[in-house]
Amino acid sequence: MSIFEYNGSALVAMVGKNCFVIASDRRLGVQLQTIATDFQRISKIHDRLFLGLSGLATDAQTLYQRLVFRHKLYQLREERDMKPETFANLVSAILYEKRFGPYFCQPVIAGLGDEDKPFICTMDSIGAKELAKDFVVAGTASESLYGACESMFKENMEPEELFETVSQALLASVDGDCLSGWGGHVYVVTPTEVKERILKGRMD
Amino acid sequence: MTKQQANWSPYDNNGGSCVAIAGADYCVIAADTRMSTGYNILTREYSKICKLADKCVMASSGFQADVRALQKQLAARHLIYQHQHNKQMSCPAMAQLLSNTLYYKRFFPYYSFNVLGGLDNEGKGCVLTYDAVGSYEKVGYSSQGSGSTLIMPFLDNQLKSPSPLLLPAQDAVTPLVEAEAIDLVKTVFASASERDIYTGDKLELVIINAAGIRREYMELRKD
């Protein structure tokens, strides 16, 4: 079993009309044993920027702590929040620092940039960025997520419809992957509010 | 000095995806027409679908040389059956034959991932899905091949087959009408072609119903 498949994960972020949704599964496992069914894979960096980390959970935790540290320093120096594009560059640089002994994580970054324009991106474990206009996926269920999202995605969806689409895509995809699942965590982010919802799916 | 390892493999993967959906009185079997090896395309117009009997069609992805050999075997056995029984093999009968033929080579398998589709003895659509060594199951829909991990979750979401463990036994056929099923197959292949490099070029659909068998084609992404 690959080191990326040790804990199991599923992450997806999708762009809508002046909003975005970032969602993850809730399972934390050790190979085939399930340890937790309420694991948080998505963290808030600031009100308009969210980071999801798939892959090895210990590396995800460490990486998250390092990034929060760097962002807090940035806030002290610049007296403002980091833009999503800038944050993505920071994550990429931090990952490439460990080029020959990497963090076994695949991040998904989602945020609202200038003029409330939604920004999503993912990168591989050594920081190669992939910007997308529609959706990005990561984790052990990534292939299934690609198929489901590609079939269900429409441009300029309103927040409610986007939530439905991402939820259906996530639940359908993790059902085919034994290492991810046990429900879902979905964050719907608009310029005015952040709505966090828990999905109940197949608990197996 | 370390032991020498074999670097020649008798198998290759020619890629591609197959899908089949069963309905109340029809069955749709579809596959793309791209044949590849590694990162190269060998041809854009290769049919992965083979008619085994009057109302029974098989789509196979995997190693096409093994698929060809398998199709030849099944055709030969079907001919013998027709001589002995004076009738065509039914879909359930062909299903069992395929399973036995695959398991016969359990220790040097046909690298062939099959989906069998057709009408059963009552005229209802039936789809059976196989692994490379003959394990099979009657289902309402299935996909195999390089794009199956992308396609299957979406089919699950749209068609939600009832569990075969339920009692009383529920029908495995989908509530869709023929035109809706065809549309769904086209959508699913368009999506798979976007993200799977081994799927694309053209989609070949075979639709079996009481009237007979007909073929449809649709262009897919060629990159």
Coordinates of C-alpha atoms in Angstrom, one line a residue:
Chain A
M1 CA 0.0 0.0 0.0
S2 CA 1.3 3.4 -1.0
I3 CA 2.1 5.9 1.8
F4 CA -0.5 8.3 0.3
E5 CA -3.1 5.6 0.9
Y6 CA -2.2 4.9 4.5
N7 CA -4.9 7.1 6.1
G8 CA -7.4 7.5 3.2
S9 CA -9.0 10.8 2.2
A10 CA -11.2 12.5 -0.3
L11 CA -11.2 16.2 -1.1
V12 CA -13.0 18.3 -3.7
A13 CA -13.3 22.0 -4.3
M14 CA -15.6 23.5 -6.9
V15 CA -16.3 27.0 -8.3
G16 CA -19.7 28.6 -8.6
K17 CA -21.1 32.1 -9.2
N18 CA -19.1 34.4 -6.8
C19 CA -18.8 31.5 -4.4
F20 CA -17.0 28.2 -3.9
V21 CA -17.5 24.9 -2.1
I22 CA -14.8 22.8 -0.5
A23 CA -15.7 19.4 0.8
S24 CA -14.0 16.3 2.3
D25 CA -14.8 12.9 3.7
R26 CA -14.6 12.2 7.5
R27 CA -12.8 9.0 7.8
L28 CA -9.4 8.6 9.4
G29 CA -8.0 5.1 9.1
V30 CA -4.8 3.2 9.6
Q31 CA -4.7 1.0 6.5
L32 CA -7.9 -0.9 6.7
Q33 CA -8.9 -0.1 10.3
T34 CA -11.1 2.9 10.9
I35 CA -9.8 5.1 13.7
A36 CA -12.0 8.2 13.6
T37 CA -15.3 9.0 11.8
D38 CA -15.2 12.8 12.4
F39 CA -11.8 13.8 11.2
Q40 CA -11.4 17.4 10.0
R41 CA -9.5 17.6 6.8
I42 CA -10.4 21.1 5.9
S43 CA -9.1 24.1 7.9
K44 CA -9.8 27.8 7.8
I45 CA -6.8 30.0 7.2
H46 CA -9.0 33.1 7.3
D47 CA -12.6 33.9 6.6
R48 CA -12.2 33.8 2.9
L49 CA -9.5 31.1 2.5
F50 CA -9.7 27.4 3.2
L51 CA -7.1 24.7 3.0
G52 CA -7.8 21.0 2.7
L53 CA -5.0 18.5 3.1
S54 CA -5.3 14.9 1.8
G55 CA -2.7 12.1 2.2
L56 CA -0.7 11.2 5.3
A57 CA -2.6 12.7 8.3
T58 CA 0.5 13.4 10.4
D59 CA 2.1 15.3 7.5
A60 CA -1.2 17.1 6.9
Q61 CA -1.2 18.2 10.6
T62 CA 2.4 19.4 10.6
L63 CA 2.0 21.2 7.3
Y64 CA -1.2 22.9 8.5
Q65 CA 0.6 24.1 11.7
R66 CA 3.6 25.5 9.7
L67 CA 1.2 27.3 7.3
V68 CA -0.9 28.8 10.0
F69 CA 2.4 30.0 11.6
R70 CA 3.5 31.6 8.4
H71 CA 0.1 33.2 7.8
K72 CA 0.0 34.7 11.3
L73 CA 3.4 36.3 10.8
Y74 CA 2.2 37.6 7.4
Q75 CA -0.9 39.1 9.2
L76 CA 1.3 40.8 11.8
R77 CA 3.7 42.3 9.2
E78 CA 1.2 43.2 6.4
E79 CA -1.8 44.0 8.7
R80 CA -4.1 42.1 6.3
D81 CA -5.1 38.6 5.3
M82 CA -3.2 36.7 2.6
K83 CA -4.8 36.5 -0.8
P84 CA -5.5 32.9 -2.0
E85 CA -3.1 33.2 -4.9
T86 CA -0.3 34.3 -2.6
F87 CA -1.2 31.5 -0.1
A88 CA -1.0 29.0 -2.9
N89 CA 2.5 30.2 -3.8
L90 CA 3.5 29.9 -0.1
V91 CA 2.2 26.3 0.1
S92 CA 4.0 25.4 -3.1
A93 CA 7.3 26.9 -1.8
I94 CA 7.1 25.1 1.5
L95 CA 6.4 21.8 -0.2
Y96 CA 9.3 22.2 -2.6
E97 CA 11.7 23.0 0.3
K98 CA 11.3 19.3 1.1
R99 CA 11.8 18.2 -2.5
F100 CA 14.0 15.2 -1.6
G101 CA 12.1 14.2 1.5
P102 CA 8.6 15.5 0.9
Y103 CA 5.4 15.9 2.9
F104 CA 3.1 13.1 1.8
C105 CA 0.2 15.4 1.3
Q106 CA -1.8 16.8 -1.6
P107 CA -3.3 20.1 -0.7
V108 CA -6.5 21.7 -2.0
I109 CA -6.7 25.4 -1.6
A110 CA -10.0 27.4 -2.1
G111 CA -10.6 31.1 -1.4
L112 CA -12.2 34.3 -2.5
G113 CA -9.8 36.7 -4.1
D114 CA -10.1 40.3 -5.2
E115 CA -13.6 41.4 -6.2
D116 CA -14.9 38.1 -4.6
K117 CA -13.6 36.1 -7.5
P118 CA -13.4 32.4 -6.4
F119 CA -10.0 30.8 -6.6
I120 CA -9.2 27.1 -6.4
C121 CA -6.1 25.1 -6.9
T122 CA -4.4 21.8 -6.0
M123 CA -0.8 20.7 -6.1
D124 CA 1.1 17.5 -5.9
S125 CA 3.3 16.6 -2.9
I126 CA 6.2 18.6 -4.1
G127 CA 4.4 21.8 -4.9
A128 CA 3.5 21.6 -8.6
K129 CA 0.4 23.9 -8.7
E130 CA -2.6 23.1 -10.8
L131 CA -5.0 26.0 -11.2
A132 CA -8.5 25.1 -12.4
K133 CA -11.5 27.1 -13.4
D134 CA -14.0 24.5 -12.6
F135 CA -13.0 22.0 -9.9
V136 CA -10.1 20.2 -8.2
V137 CA -9.9 16.9 -6.5
A138 CA -7.5 15.0 -4.3
G139 CA -7.1 11.9 -2.2
T140 CA -7.6 8.1 -2.6
A141 CA -10.9 8.6 -4.3
S142 CA -9.6 11.2 -6.8
E143 CA -10.3 9.2 -9.9
S144 CA -13.9 8.6 -8.9
L145 CA -14.2 12.3 -8.0
Y146 CA -12.9 13.3 -11.4
G147 CA -15.5 11.2 -13.1
A148 CA -18.4 12.4 -10.9
C149 CA -17.4 16.1 -10.9
E150 CA -16.8 16.1 -14.7
S151 CA -20.3 14.7 -15.3
M152 CA -22.1 17.0 -12.8
F153 CA -20.3 20.3 -13.2
K154 CA -22.1 23.3 -14.7
E155 CA -20.7 26.8 -14.9
N156 CA -22.0 29.7 -12.7
M157 CA -24.0 27.6 -10.2
E158 CA -25.6 29.4 -7.3
P159 CA -24.5 28.4 -3.8
E160 CA -27.4 26.1 -3.0
E161 CA -27.1 24.2 -6.3
L162 CA -23.4 24.0 -6.0
F163 CA -23.7 22.5 -2.5
E164 CA -26.1 19.8 -3.9
T165 CA -23.7 19.0 -6.8
V166 CA -20.6 18.7 -4.7
S167 CA -22.4 16.7 -2.1
Q168 CA -23.7 14.2 -4.6
A169 CA -20.4 14.0 -6.4
L170 CA -18.5 13.4 -3.0
L171 CA -20.9 10.8 -1.7
A172 CA -21.0 8.9 -4.9
S173 CA -17.3 8.9 -5.3
V174 CA -16.4 7.8 -1.7
D175 CA -18.9 5.0 -1.9
G176 CA -16.5 3.3 -4.4
D177 CA -13.4 3.8 -2.3
C178 CA -13.0 1.7 0.9
L179 CA -10.4 4.1 2.4
S180 CA -12.6 7.2 2.4
G181 CA -16.2 7.9 3.4
W182 CA -18.1 7.9 6.7
G183 CA -20.0 11.0 5.7
G184 CA -18.9 14.4 4.5
H185 CA -17.9 17.9 5.6
V186 CA -19.0 20.6 3.2
Y187 CA -18.1 24.3 3.4
V188 CA -20.1 26.7 1.2
V189 CA -18.4 30.0 1.0
T190 CA -19.9 33.2 -0.3
P191 CA -18.7 36.8 0.1
T192 CA -21.1 37.3 3.0
E193 CA -21.1 34.0 4.9
V194 CA -19.6 30.6 5.4
K195 CA -22.0 27.6 5.8
E196 CA -20.6 24.4 7.2
R197 CA -22.7 21.3 6.7
I198 CA -22.2 17.7 7.7
L199 CA -23.4 15.0 5.2
K200 CA -24.6 11.6 6.2
G201 CA -23.6 8.9 3.7
R202 CA -22.9 5.2 3.8
M203 CA -21.1 4.5 7.1
D204 CA -18.8 1.8 5.9
Chain B
M1 CA 24.9 -10.6 -7.6
T2 CA 21.0 -10.4 -7.4
K3 CA 18.8 -12.9 -9.1
Q4 CA 17.7 -11.9 -12.6
Q5 CA 14.1 -10.8 -12.9
A6 CA 12.0 -11.3 -16.0
N7 CA 11.4 -8.1 -17.8
W8 CA 9.2 -9.5 -20.6
S9 CA 5.5 -9.7 -19.9
P10 CA 3.0 -11.7 -21.9
Y11 CA 0.4 -9.1 -21.3
D12 CA -0.2 -5.5 -22.4
N13 CA -3.0 -3.1 -21.7
N14 CA -4.7 -1.6 -24.7
G15 CA -6.9 0.7 -22.6
G16 CA -10.4 1.9 -23.2
S17 CA -13.7 1.8 -21.3
C18 CA -16.9 -0.2 -21.6
V19 CA -20.4 0.4 -20.1
A20 CA -23.7 -1.5 -20.2
I21 CA -27.1 -0.5 -18.9
A22 CA -30.1 -2.9 -18.6
G23 CA -33.7 -1.7 -19.0
A24 CA -37.1 -3.3 -18.8
D25 CA -37.2 -4.2 -22.5
Y26 CA -33.8 -3.1 -23.8
C27 CA -30.1 -3.3 -23.2
V28 CA -27.4 -0.7 -24.1
I29 CA -23.8 -1.8 -24.4
A30 CA -21.2 0.8 -25.3
A31 CA -17.4 1.1 -25.6
D32 CA -15.0 3.6 -27.0
T33 CA -13.0 2.8 -30.1
R34 CA -9.5 3.8 -29.1
M35 CA -6.8 1.1 -28.9
S36 CA -3.6 2.3 -27.2
T37 CA -0.3 0.9 -25.8
G38 CA 1.6 2.8 -23.2
Y39 CA 1.2 6.5 -24.2
N40 CA 0.7 5.8 -27.9
I41 CA -2.5 5.3 -29.9
L42 CA -2.5 2.2 -32.1
T43 CA -5.8 3.0 -33.8
R44 CA -8.8 5.3 -33.3
E45 CA -11.3 2.8 -34.9
Y46 CA -11.1 -0.5 -33.0
S47 CA -14.4 -2.1 -32.0
K48 CA -14.3 -3.7 -28.5
I49 CA -17.9 -5.0 -28.9
C50 CA -18.6 -8.5 -30.2
K51 CA -22.0 -10.1 -30.9
L52 CA -21.9 -13.6 -29.3
A53 CA -25.5 -14.7 -30.0
D54 CA -28.7 -13.2 -31.4
K55 CA -29.6 -11.3 -28.3
C56 CA -26.2 -11.3 -26.5
V57 CA -23.4 -8.9 -26.9
M58 CA -20.1 -8.6 -25.1
A59 CA -17.9 -5.5 -24.6
S60 CA -14.3 -6.1 -23.4
S61 CA -11.5 -3.9 -22.4
G62 CA -7.9 -4.9 -21.4
F63 CA -5.5 -6.8 -23.6
Q64 CA -7.1 -7.0 -27.0
A65 CA -5.2 -10.0 -28.2
D66 CA -6.6 -12.0 -25.3
V67 CA -10.0 -10.5 -25.9
R68 CA -9.8 -11.7 -29.6
A69 CA -8.8 -15.2 -28.5
L70 CA -11.7 -15.2 -26.0
Q71 CA -14.2 -14.1 -28.6
K72 CA -13.0 -16.8 -31.0
Q73 CA -13.4 -19.5 -28.3
L74 CA -16.9 -18.3 -27.4
A75 CA -17.9 -18.2 -31.1
A76 CA -16.7 -21.7 -31.6
R77 CA -18.5 -23.1 -28.5
H78 CA -21.7 -21.2 -29.6
L79 CA -21.5 -22.9 -33.0
I80 CA -21.3 -26.3 -31.4
Y81 CA -24.2 -25.5 -29.1
Q82 CA -26.3 -24.5 -32.1
H83 CA -25.5 -27.8 -33.9
Q84 CA -26.4 -29.8 -30.8
H85 CA -29.5 -27.9 -29.6
N86 CA -30.8 -26.4 -32.9
K87 CA -31.2 -23.0 -31.3
Q88 CA -29.2 -19.9 -30.3
M89 CA -27.7 -19.6 -26.8
S90 CA -29.7 -17.5 -24.4
C91 CA -28.0 -14.6 -22.6
P92 CA -27.9 -16.4 -19.2
A93 CA -26.5 -19.5 -20.9
M94 CA -23.8 -17.5 -22.6
A95 CA -23.1 -15.8 -19.3
Q96 CA -22.2 -19.1 -17.6
L97 CA -20.2 -20.2 -20.6
L98 CA -18.1 -17.0 -20.5
S99 CA -17.5 -17.5 -16.8
N100 CA -16.4 -21.1 -17.3
T101 CA -14.2 -20.2 -20.2
L102 CA -12.4 -17.5 -18.2
Y103 CA -11.9 -19.7 -15.1
Y104 CA -10.5 -22.5 -17.3
K105 CA -7.4 -20.3 -17.7
R106 CA -7.3 -19.4 -14.0
F107 CA -3.5 -19.8 -13.8
F108 CA -2.7 -17.9 -17.0
P109 CA -5.7 -15.7 -17.4
Y110 CA -7.3 -13.9 -20.3
Y111 CA -6.4 -10.2 -19.5
S112 CA -9.9 -9.3 -20.4
F113 CA -12.5 -7.2 -18.4
N114 CA -15.9 -8.0 -19.8
V115 CA -19.4 -6.8 -19.7
L116 CA -22.1 -9.0 -21.2
G117 CA -25.4 -7.5 -22.2
G118 CA -28.5 -8.7 -23.8
L119 CA -32.1 -9.8 -23.3
D120 CA -32.9 -12.8 -21.1
N121 CA -35.5 -15.5 -21.9
E122 CA -38.4 -13.2 -21.0
G123 CA -37.1 -10.2 -23.1
K124 CA -36.0 -8.2 -20.1
G125 CA -32.6 -6.4 -20.3
C126 CA -29.8 -8.1 -18.5
V127 CA -26.2 -7.0 -17.8
L128 CA -23.5 -9.2 -16.3
T129 CA -20.1 -7.9 -15.2
Y130 CA -17.0 -10.1 -15.0
D131 CA -13.5 -10.0 -13.6
A132 CA -10.5 -11.4 -15.5
V133 CA -11.0 -15.0 -14.1
G134 CA -14.7 -15.4 -14.5
S135 CA -16.3 -14.1 -11.3
Y136 CA -19.6 -12.7 -12.4
E137 CA -22.8 -11.0 -11.2
K138 CA -26.1 -10.0 -12.8
V139 CA -26.5 -6.2 -12.3
G140 CA -28.6 -3.4 -13.6
Y141 CA -25.6 -1.5 -15.1
S142 CA -21.8 -1.8 -15.1
S143 CA -18.6 -0.3 -16.4
Q144 CA -15.1 -1.8 -16.9
G145 CA -11.8 -0.6 -18.2
S146 CA -9.5 2.4 -17.7
G147 CA -12.4 4.8 -17.3
S148 CA -14.5 2.7 -15.0
T149 CA -13.3 4.4 -11.8
L150 CA -14.5 7.6 -13.3
I151 CA -17.7 6.3 -14.7
M152 CA -19.0 3.9 -12.0
P153 CA -19.6 6.5 -9.2
F154 CA -21.7 8.6 -11.5
L155 CA -23.8 5.6 -12.7
D156 CA -24.2 4.6 -9.0
N157 CA -25.5 8.1 -8.3
Q158 CA -28.0 8.1 -11.3
L159 CA -29.1 4.5 -11.3
K160 CA -28.7 3.2 -7.8
S161 CA -29.1 -0.5 -8.3
P162 CA -30.9 -2.3 -5.4
S163 CA -28.6 -4.6 -3.4
P164 CA -28.6 -8.2 -4.5
L165 CA -28.8 -9.2 -0.8
L166 CA -32.3 -7.7 -0.3
L167 CA -35.3 -9.9 0.3
P168 CA -37.7 -10.2 -1.5
A169 CA -35.3 -10.1 -4.5
Q170 CA -35.7 -6.7 -6.2
D171 CA -35.3 -6.2 -10.0
A172 CA -31.9 -5.3 -11.2
V173 CA -33.2 -3.4 -14.2
T174 CA -33.1 0.4 -14.3
P175 CA -36.3 2.6 -14.4
L176 CA -34.9 4.6 -17.4
V177 CA -36.4 4.4 -20.9
E178 CA -34.2 3.5 -23.8
A179 CA -33.6 7.1 -25.0
E180 CA -32.6 8.3 -21.5
A181 CA -30.2 5.4 -21.0
I182 CA -28.5 6.2 -24.3
D183 CA -28.2 9.8 -23.3
L184 CA -26.7 8.8 -20.0
V185 CA -24.1 6.6 -21.7
K186 CA -23.1 9.4 -24.0
T187 CA -22.8 11.9 -21.1
V188 CA -20.7 9.4 -19.2
F189 CA -18.3 8.8 -22.0
A190 CA -17.9 12.5 -22.8
S191 CA -16.9 13.0 -19.1
A192 CA -14.6 10.0 -19.1
S193 CA -12.8 11.2 -22.3
E194 CA -12.0 14.5 -20.6
R195 CA -10.0 13.0 -17.8
D196 CA -8.9 9.5 -18.9
I197 CA -6.2 9.6 -21.5
Y198 CA -7.0 6.0 -22.7
T199 CA -10.7 6.8 -23.5
G200 CA -11.7 8.8 -26.5
D201 CA -11.9 9.0 -30.3
K202 CA -15.3 7.5 -30.9
L203 CA -18.1 5.9 -28.9
E204 CA -19.8 2.8 -30.3
L205 CA -23.2 2.0 -28.9
V206 CA -25.1 -1.2 -29.4
I207 CA -28.8 -1.2 -28.4
I208 CA -30.6 -4.5 -28.2
N209 CA -34.4 -4.6 -27.9
A210 CA -37.3 -6.8 -29.1
A211 CA -37.0 -5.3 -32.6
G212 CA -33.4 -6.4 -32.9
I213 CA -29.9 -5.0 -32.6
R214 CA -28.9 -1.5 -33.8
R215 CA -25.6 0.4 -33.7
E216 CA -25.0 4.1 -33.0
Y217 CA -21.8 6.1 -33.1
M218 CA -20.8 9.4 -31.4
E219 CA -17.6 11.4 -31.8
L220 CA -15.5 11.8 -28.6
R221 CA -12.4 13.9 -27.9
K222 CA -9.4 12.9 -29.9
D223 CA -6.6 14.1 -27.6

